Each structure stands twice: as structure tokens, then as C-alpha cells.
Amino acid sequence: MKRKLIAGNWKMNGSLAANEALVGALLAGAGEPGCEAALCVPAAYLAQVRGLLGNSTAFALGAQDLSAHESGAYTGEISAAMLKDFGVRYCLVGHSERRQYHGETDAVVTLKAQRALAAGITPIVCVGETLAEREAGQTEAVVRRQLAAVIHTNGHCISEIVVAYEPVWAIGTGKTATPEQAQQVHAVLRAQLQAASAQAGRIHILYGGSMNAANAAELLAQPDIDGGLIGGASLKAPDFLAIMAAAR
Ligand code: PGA
């Protein structure tokens, strides 16, 4: 059976001093974790966090975004190859905050996933509906459309991705999807992946959106929830460690 994956998304938080304290506490408390874990940190701190992690195998290094372009005149962008240079193993792609505030379309998200895969980085492809879409009964159609774009372009590589279901209304709001609501969408995504690849069973489908130390165990007990993508609670070592412990 595959181990669960708990990925922290620090978003635009942290400082040299705060990161040192957080990673130090995580390393001190993680022991031999019974799950896979990753820290998706701001690009500016990739080198620092990689240094802080040292030889630890408990946490993999992750980024939060990458360029859809390979290289060249794209001021401010960071390429997949550059992330790879810094030992990045995972990269978030199409987080709802990128879709919402930076106009990332399904097509752009797909290209980014492709760039990551080509560089040997596992893209964590984020999908999820807004509150209005849920209330209009469009949840399944929205997540299926978002994932279909990535499946269509990445074909046989699809078993190399991670999918994160993050209902937009649950992100940073303290409003978590119920385990049943989350499982229902995860089952839809699993079926879609299975139709695309015989290897779909090995794909991690993470839940994200106000997952915390108190609700993690119940969410992670669902048959198609293979881990979590954790925002707010990933900035507090005891909370993140408690979620990791719930993922054993
Ligand atoms: P949250 O964020 O855990 O703070 O809701 C999750 C995410 O945006 O990845």
C-alpha cells in the first residue's frame, strides 16, 4: 500500500529566522515518519530550506509555482530546471490562488505540469470548485474539466503526478469539506485517472482546505484520500507533525 503524502504549503510566509525555527522543530519532532512529507516553500527560501533539511529523508523539498516556459526572456519567472537545481522534488501547479489572482487557465496549468514532469519534478496539480460553482451543482464538472486538461496533454506520464482537491471555499476559511463531501469528489477524480491510466492506483490524491490537527484523521480515513495539502497548519510545527502522525 502506498504511504500517505502530507505536503505543507507555506504560501507567502516565512523569513530566514522563522524558517530556521520551523524546520528545526519539524526535524526534531518527525522521527521516522510513517508517511511521505514535503515542504512547499517560497522560491526565495528554497536554498535555505534545502540546507536546513540536510540529509534528512523525512521531508522532501517543494516549490509553489514554476514557469510554463523553458527558459529565456521571461522576467521574474523561475524554470523547472532551476527548481531541479535546488533539489526540488514536488511543485504545486494551478493552486486556486494562482488561478484566481494570476489568471492561470487550465491550459497554462497543463503546460506547467508538463514542464515539471519533463524536469523530473512531481507536479501537485490543484483542482477545486468555488462556492458559487458548488451551489450551482457544478463541482464534479469543474474538477473533471480541470483534471482533463492535464490528463489530455500529459498522457502516459499521468501516473507521475499528484492531484490535490482543494475546494476554494475551504481554503484558509476554517470551513473544511466534510469527509463525505471530500471522498465523493476524490472518487470522481480517481475514476477519471483510472480511465486514463492503468497505473492510476499509485497516484496520490490529496485533500486541502483548512485541514488541521483536529480534523485530519477523519479526512485521511476516507478510502480515496491519500494525504493532505496543508496551508495555515503547516506553519506551526506541532500542528503539522500531528497531521503527519494522523497519516500513518
Ligand atoms: P489552508 O490552505 O490549509 O490554509 O486552508 C490550503 C492550501 O491553500 O493549500
mmCIF file of C-alpha atoms and ligand atoms in Angstrom:
data_model
loop_
_atom_site.group_PDB
_atom_site.id
_atom_site.type_symbol
_atom_site.label_atom_id
_atom_site.label_comp_id
_atom_site.label_asym_id
_atom_site.label_seq_id
_atom_site.Cartn_x
_atom_site.Cartn_y
_atom_site.Cartn_z
ATOM 1 C CA MET A 1 0.000 0.000 0.000
ATOM 2 C CA LYS A 2 1.288 3.475 -0.772
ATOM 3 C CA ARG A 3 2.172 5.720 2.131
ATOM 4 C CA LYS A 4 0.164 8.876 2.521
ATOM 5 C CA LEU A 5 1.679 12.208 1.492
ATOM 6 C CA ILE A 6 1.400 15.295 3.677
ATOM 7 C CA ALA A 7 2.553 18.455 1.894
ATOM 8 C CA GLY A 8 2.871 21.832 3.567
ATOM 9 C CA ASN A 9 2.133 24.935 1.525
ATOM 10 C CA TRP A 10 3.767 27.839 3.307
ATOM 11 C CA LYS A 11 2.355 30.315 0.757
ATOM 12 C CA MET A 12 3.969 33.785 1.077
ATOM 13 C CA ASN A 13 5.029 33.344 4.676
ATOM 14 C CA GLY A 14 8.344 32.933 6.422
ATOM 15 C CA SER A 15 11.673 34.617 6.996
ATOM 16 C CA LEU A 16 15.211 33.328 7.393
ATOM 17 C CA ALA A 17 14.759 33.229 11.154
ATOM 18 C CA ALA A 18 11.233 31.824 11.172
ATOM 19 C CA ASN A 19 12.116 29.103 8.649
ATOM 20 C CA GLU A 20 15.093 28.017 10.692
ATOM 21 C CA ALA A 21 12.933 27.648 13.792
ATOM 22 C CA LEU A 22 10.115 25.863 11.930
ATOM 23 C CA VAL A 23 12.308 23.382 10.066
ATOM 24 C CA GLY A 24 14.351 22.765 13.210
ATOM 25 C CA ALA A 25 11.194 21.892 15.155
ATOM 26 C CA LEU A 26 9.885 19.694 12.340
ATOM 27 C CA LEU A 27 13.145 17.753 12.110
ATOM 28 C CA ALA A 28 13.312 17.368 15.879
ATOM 29 C CA GLY A 29 9.753 16.053 16.064
ATOM 30 C CA ALA A 30 9.378 13.969 12.917
ATOM 31 C CA GLY A 31 11.439 10.929 13.887
ATOM 32 C CA GLU A 32 10.880 8.209 11.300
ATOM 33 C CA PRO A 33 7.589 9.390 9.847
ATOM 34 C CA GLY A 34 5.059 6.825 8.746
ATOM 35 C CA CYS A 35 4.104 8.978 5.776
ATOM 36 C CA GLU A 36 5.764 10.917 2.993
ATOM 37 C CA ALA A 37 6.088 14.627 3.740
ATOM 38 C CA ALA A 38 7.018 17.691 1.717
ATOM 39 C CA LEU A 39 7.505 21.391 2.384
ATOM 40 C CA CYS A 40 6.465 23.724 -0.451
ATOM 41 C CA VAL A 41 8.301 26.898 0.439
ATOM 42 C CA PRO A 42 8.618 30.331 -1.189
ATOM 43 C CA ALA A 43 11.166 30.225 -4.037
ATOM 44 C CA ALA A 44 13.417 32.726 -2.291
ATOM 45 C CA TYR A 45 13.926 30.252 0.557
ATOM 46 C CA LEU A 46 14.463 27.040 -1.412
ATOM 47 C CA ALA A 47 18.225 27.125 -0.930
ATOM 48 C CA GLN A 48 17.931 27.903 2.758
ATOM 49 C CA VAL A 49 15.388 25.150 3.454
ATOM 50 C CA ARG A 50 17.334 22.642 1.424
ATOM 51 C CA GLY A 51 20.351 23.441 3.604
ATOM 52 C CA LEU A 52 18.300 23.178 6.777
ATOM 53 C CA LEU A 53 16.924 19.783 5.734
ATOM 54 C CA GLY A 54 20.462 18.473 5.176
ATOM 55 C CA ASN A 55 20.465 14.707 4.773
ATOM 56 C CA SER A 56 17.051 14.241 6.359
ATOM 57 C CA THR A 57 14.821 11.865 4.443
ATOM 58 C CA ALA A 58 11.739 12.868 6.432
ATOM 59 C CA PHE A 59 10.872 15.908 4.293
ATOM 60 C CA ALA A 60 11.146 16.475 0.565
ATOM 61 C CA LEU A 61 11.610 19.970 -0.794
ATOM 62 C CA GLY A 62 8.767 21.529 -2.758
ATOM 63 C CA ALA A 63 8.076 24.760 -4.651
ATOM 64 C CA GLN A 64 4.792 26.607 -5.079
ATOM 65 C CA ASP A 65 4.875 27.518 -8.752
ATOM 66 C CA LEU A 66 7.052 27.309 -11.857
ATOM 67 C CA SER A 67 7.160 28.895 -15.289
ATOM 68 C CA ALA A 68 5.232 27.459 -18.212
ATOM 69 C CA HIS A 69 8.270 28.391 -20.341
ATOM 70 C CA GLU A 70 11.526 26.505 -20.578
ATOM 71 C CA SER A 71 13.984 29.422 -20.429
ATOM 72 C CA GLY A 72 14.646 32.863 -21.865
ATOM 73 C CA ALA A 73 13.155 36.353 -21.752
ATOM 74 C CA TYR A 74 10.506 35.869 -19.043
ATOM 75 C CA THR A 75 11.457 38.363 -16.359
ATOM 76 C CA GLY A 76 10.702 37.189 -12.858
ATOM 77 C CA GLU A 77 9.897 33.617 -13.832
ATOM 78 C CA ILE A 78 11.534 30.501 -12.422
ATOM 79 C CA SER A 79 12.021 27.460 -14.622
ATOM 80 C CA ALA A 80 11.608 23.800 -13.804
ATOM 81 C CA ALA A 81 15.319 23.249 -14.434
ATOM 82 C CA MET A 82 16.193 25.930 -11.873
ATOM 83 C CA LEU A 83 13.969 24.285 -9.272
ATOM 84 C CA LYS A 84 15.577 20.955 -10.049
ATOM 85 C CA ASP A 85 18.988 22.559 -9.475
ATOM 86 C CA PHE A 86 17.920 23.223 -5.894
ATOM 87 C CA GLY A 87 16.782 19.678 -5.208
ATOM 88 C CA VAL A 88 13.078 20.357 -5.615
ATOM 89 C CA ARG A 89 11.061 17.142 -5.717
ATOM 90 C CA TYR A 90 7.478 18.499 -5.814
ATOM 91 C CA CYS A 91 5.928 21.653 -7.255
ATOM 92 C CA LEU A 92 2.399 22.936 -6.742
ATOM 93 C CA VAL A 93 0.705 23.678 -10.044
ATOM 94 C CA GLY A 94 -2.555 25.546 -10.543
ATOM 95 C CA HIS A 95 -3.222 26.405 -6.920
ATOM 96 C CA SER A 96 -6.520 28.293 -6.767
ATOM 97 C CA GLU A 97 -4.675 31.426 -5.635
ATOM 98 C CA ARG A 98 -2.644 31.275 -8.869
ATOM 99 C CA ARG A 99 -5.783 30.682 -10.915
ATOM 100 C CA GLN A 100 -7.654 33.463 -9.128
ATOM 101 C CA TYR A 101 -5.031 36.206 -8.714
ATOM 102 C CA HIS A 102 -2.717 35.442 -11.611
ATOM 103 C CA GLY A 103 -5.202 34.398 -14.261
ATOM 104 C CA GLU A 104 -3.845 30.881 -14.693
ATOM 105 C CA THR A 105 -6.053 28.955 -17.087
ATOM 106 C CA ASP A 106 -6.355 25.186 -17.454
ATOM 107 C CA ALA A 107 -4.055 25.480 -20.479
ATOM 108 C CA VAL A 108 -1.322 27.246 -18.508
ATOM 109 C CA VAL A 109 -1.650 24.819 -15.612
ATOM 110 C CA THR A 110 -1.295 21.926 -18.038
ATOM 111 C CA LEU A 111 1.879 23.382 -19.537
ATOM 112 C CA LYS A 112 3.353 23.900 -16.086
ATOM 113 C CA ALA A 113 2.632 20.295 -15.155
ATOM 114 C CA GLN A 114 4.336 19.232 -18.367
ATOM 115 C CA ARG A 115 7.437 21.354 -17.620
ATOM 116 C CA ALA A 116 7.683 19.899 -14.139
ATOM 117 C CA LEU A 117 7.388 16.318 -15.364
ATOM 118 C CA ALA A 118 9.995 16.906 -18.056
ATOM 119 C CA ALA A 119 12.435 18.099 -15.396
ATOM 120 C CA GLY A 120 11.767 15.142 -13.106
ATOM 121 C CA ILE A 121 9.701 17.157 -10.630
ATOM 122 C CA THR A 122 6.352 15.790 -9.439
ATOM 123 C CA PRO A 123 3.628 18.357 -10.081
ATOM 124 C CA ILE A 124 0.943 18.588 -7.399
ATOM 125 C CA VAL A 125 -1.938 19.588 -9.639
ATOM 126 C CA CYS A 126 -4.576 21.527 -7.698
ATOM 127 C CA VAL A 127 -8.242 21.423 -8.655
ATOM 128 C CA GLY A 128 -11.339 22.650 -6.881
ATOM 129 C CA GLU A 129 -14.622 24.459 -7.200
ATOM 130 C CA THR A 130 -15.689 27.844 -5.853
ATOM 131 C CA LEU A 131 -18.645 28.193 -3.520
ATOM 132 C CA ALA A 132 -20.802 29.517 -6.364
ATOM 133 C CA GLU A 133 -19.891 26.516 -8.513
ATOM 134 C CA ARG A 134 -20.713 24.096 -5.677
ATOM 135 C CA GLU A 135 -24.050 25.785 -5.049
ATOM 136 C CA ALA A 136 -24.829 25.581 -8.753
ATOM 137 C CA GLY A 137 -24.193 21.814 -8.668
ATOM 138 C CA GLN A 138 -21.104 22.129 -10.863
ATOM 139 C CA THR A 139 -18.475 20.666 -8.531
ATOM 140 C CA GLU A 140 -17.850 17.447 -10.455
ATOM 141 C CA ALA A 141 -17.907 19.142 -13.841
ATOM 142 C CA VAL A 142 -15.388 21.777 -12.715
ATOM 143 C CA VAL A 143 -12.841 19.403 -11.188
ATOM 144 C CA ARG A 144 -13.200 16.962 -14.073
ATOM 145 C CA ARG A 145 -12.552 19.761 -16.578
ATOM 146 C CA GLN A 146 -9.502 20.988 -14.661
ATOM 147 C CA LEU A 147 -8.024 17.488 -14.445
ATOM 148 C CA ALA A 148 -8.968 16.519 -18.007
ATOM 149 C CA ALA A 149 -6.772 19.274 -19.386
ATOM 150 C CA VAL A 150 -3.742 17.889 -17.571
ATOM 151 C CA ILE A 151 -4.536 14.277 -18.477
ATOM 152 C CA HIS A 152 -5.028 15.124 -22.131
ATOM 153 C CA THR A 153 -1.622 16.786 -22.511
ATOM 154 C CA ASN A 154 0.427 14.539 -20.268
ATOM 155 C CA GLY A 155 -0.862 11.186 -21.497
ATOM 156 C CA HIS A 156 1.147 8.233 -20.259
ATOM 157 C CA CYS A 157 3.063 10.370 -17.707
ATOM 158 C CA ILE A 158 -0.145 10.924 -15.781
ATOM 159 C CA SER A 159 0.690 8.296 -13.172
ATOM 160 C CA GLU A 160 3.640 10.501 -12.150
ATOM 161 C CA ILE A 161 1.514 13.392 -10.931
ATOM 162 C CA VAL A 162 -0.076 14.137 -7.577
ATOM 163 C CA VAL A 163 -3.586 15.612 -7.548
ATOM 164 C CA ALA A 164 -4.842 17.919 -4.804
ATOM 165 C CA TYR A 165 -8.550 18.520 -4.405
ATOM 166 C CA GLU A 166 -8.954 21.893 -2.734
ATOM 167 C CA PRO A 167 -12.463 23.328 -2.637
ATOM 168 C CA VAL A 168 -11.824 27.068 -2.942
ATOM 169 C CA TRP A 169 -14.420 27.843 -0.264
ATOM 170 C CA ALA A 170 -12.487 25.733 2.255
ATOM 171 C CA ILE A 171 -9.068 27.323 1.743
ATOM 172 C CA GLY A 172 -7.958 29.452 4.655
ATOM 173 C CA THR A 173 -11.555 29.827 5.830
ATOM 174 C CA GLY A 174 -11.661 27.279 8.626
ATOM 175 C CA LYS A 175 -14.542 25.661 6.700
ATOM 176 C CA THR A 176 -13.466 22.118 5.864
ATOM 177 C CA ALA A 177 -15.266 19.856 3.443
ATOM 178 C CA THR A 178 -16.849 17.025 5.397
ATOM 179 C CA PRO A 179 -15.062 13.696 4.952
ATOM 180 C CA GLU A 180 -18.058 12.536 2.887
ATOM 181 C CA GLN A 181 -18.012 15.618 0.637
ATOM 182 C CA ALA A 182 -14.283 15.240 0.082
ATOM 183 C CA GLN A 183 -14.474 11.476 -0.535
ATOM 184 C CA GLN A 184 -17.227 11.968 -3.094
ATOM 185 C CA VAL A 185 -15.037 14.260 -5.193
ATOM 186 C CA HIS A 186 -11.931 12.131 -4.666
ATOM 187 C CA ALA A 187 -13.811 9.109 -6.000
ATOM 188 C CA VAL A 188 -14.733 11.077 -9.118
ATOM 189 C CA LEU A 189 -11.104 12.101 -9.636
ATOM 190 C CA ARG A 190 -9.889 8.535 -9.016
ATOM 191 C CA ALA A 191 -12.283 7.170 -11.622
ATOM 192 C CA GLN A 192 -11.146 9.786 -14.120
ATOM 193 C CA LEU A 193 -7.498 8.901 -13.508
ATOM 194 C CA GLN A 194 -8.276 5.185 -13.767
ATOM 195 C CA ALA A 195 -9.888 5.707 -17.137
ATOM 196 C CA ALA A 196 -6.685 7.429 -18.289
ATOM 197 C CA SER A 197 -4.034 5.143 -16.853
ATOM 198 C CA ALA A 198 -3.684 1.568 -15.702
ATOM 199 C CA GLN A 199 -1.256 2.907 -13.071
ATOM 200 C CA ALA A 200 -3.790 5.285 -11.520
ATOM 201 C CA GLY A 201 -3.809 3.362 -8.251
ATOM 202 C CA ARG A 202 -0.394 4.752 -7.367
ATOM 203 C CA ILE A 203 -1.434 8.397 -7.819
ATOM 204 C CA HIS A 204 -1.815 10.315 -4.567
ATOM 205 C CA ILE A 205 -4.996 12.378 -4.376
ATOM 206 C CA LEU A 206 -4.602 14.894 -1.556
ATOM 207 C CA TYR A 207 -7.296 16.877 0.188
ATOM 208 C CA GLY A 208 -6.620 20.525 1.022
ATOM 209 C CA GLY A 209 -8.648 23.283 2.612
ATOM 210 C CA SER A 210 -8.496 24.001 6.344
ATOM 211 C CA MET A 211 -7.117 20.562 7.165
ATOM 212 C CA ASN A 212 -5.750 20.692 10.692
ATOM 213 C CA ALA A 213 -4.626 18.542 13.606
ATOM 214 C CA ALA A 214 -8.219 18.076 14.772
ATOM 215 C CA ASN A 215 -9.867 17.018 11.513
ATOM 216 C CA ALA A 216 -7.007 15.274 9.695
ATOM 217 C CA ALA A 217 -7.579 11.724 10.947
ATOM 218 C CA GLU A 218 -11.194 11.605 9.817
ATOM 219 C CA LEU A 219 -10.415 13.015 6.383
ATOM 220 C CA LEU A 220 -7.399 10.743 5.925
ATOM 221 C CA ALA A 221 -9.506 7.691 6.819
ATOM 222 C CA GLN A 222 -11.509 8.061 3.597
ATOM 223 C CA PRO A 223 -10.637 5.405 1.007
ATOM 224 C CA ASP A 224 -9.617 7.823 -1.751
ATOM 225 C CA ILE A 225 -7.902 10.481 0.371
ATOM 226 C CA ASP A 226 -4.193 9.718 0.106
ATOM 227 C CA GLY A 227 -2.861 12.684 2.026
ATOM 228 C CA GLY A 228 -3.216 16.373 2.590
ATOM 229 C CA LEU A 229 -2.112 19.746 1.273
ATOM 230 C CA ILE A 230 -1.818 21.930 4.325
ATOM 231 C CA GLY A 231 -1.680 25.726 4.334
ATOM 232 C CA GLY A 232 -2.147 27.511 7.659
ATOM 233 C CA ALA A 233 -1.430 24.493 9.837
ATOM 234 C CA SER A 234 1.880 23.843 8.041
ATOM 235 C CA LEU A 235 3.349 26.977 9.636
ATOM 236 C CA LYS A 236 3.069 25.529 13.136
ATOM 237 C CA ALA A 237 5.376 22.565 13.751
ATOM 238 C CA PRO A 238 3.196 20.814 16.372
ATOM 239 C CA ASP A 239 0.138 21.015 14.092
ATOM 240 C CA PHE A 240 1.958 19.800 11.002
ATOM 241 C CA LEU A 241 3.566 16.962 12.963
ATOM 242 C CA ALA A 242 0.161 15.982 14.377
ATOM 243 C CA ILE A 243 -1.261 15.806 10.841
ATOM 244 C CA MET A 244 1.706 13.673 9.795
ATOM 245 C CA ALA A 245 1.065 11.388 12.752
ATOM 246 C CA ALA A 246 -2.581 11.056 11.688
ATOM 247 C CA ALA A 247 -1.362 9.915 8.258
ATOM 248 C CA ARG A 248 0.371 6.773 9.462
HETATM 249 P P1 PGA B 1 -5.347 26.074 4.223
HETATM 250 O O1 PGA B 1 -4.699 26.179 2.775
HETATM 251 O O2 PGA B 1 -4.906 24.773 4.823
HETATM 252 O O3 PGA B 1 -4.813 27.253 4.959
HETATM 253 O O4 PGA B 1 -6.835 26.130 4.034
HETATM 254 C C1 PGA B 1 -4.586 25.055 1.957
HETATM 255 C C2 PGA B 1 -3.983 25.442 0.623
HETATM 256 O O5 PGA B 1 -4.305 26.523 0.106
HETATM 257 O O6 PGA B 1 -3.169 24.701 0.046
#
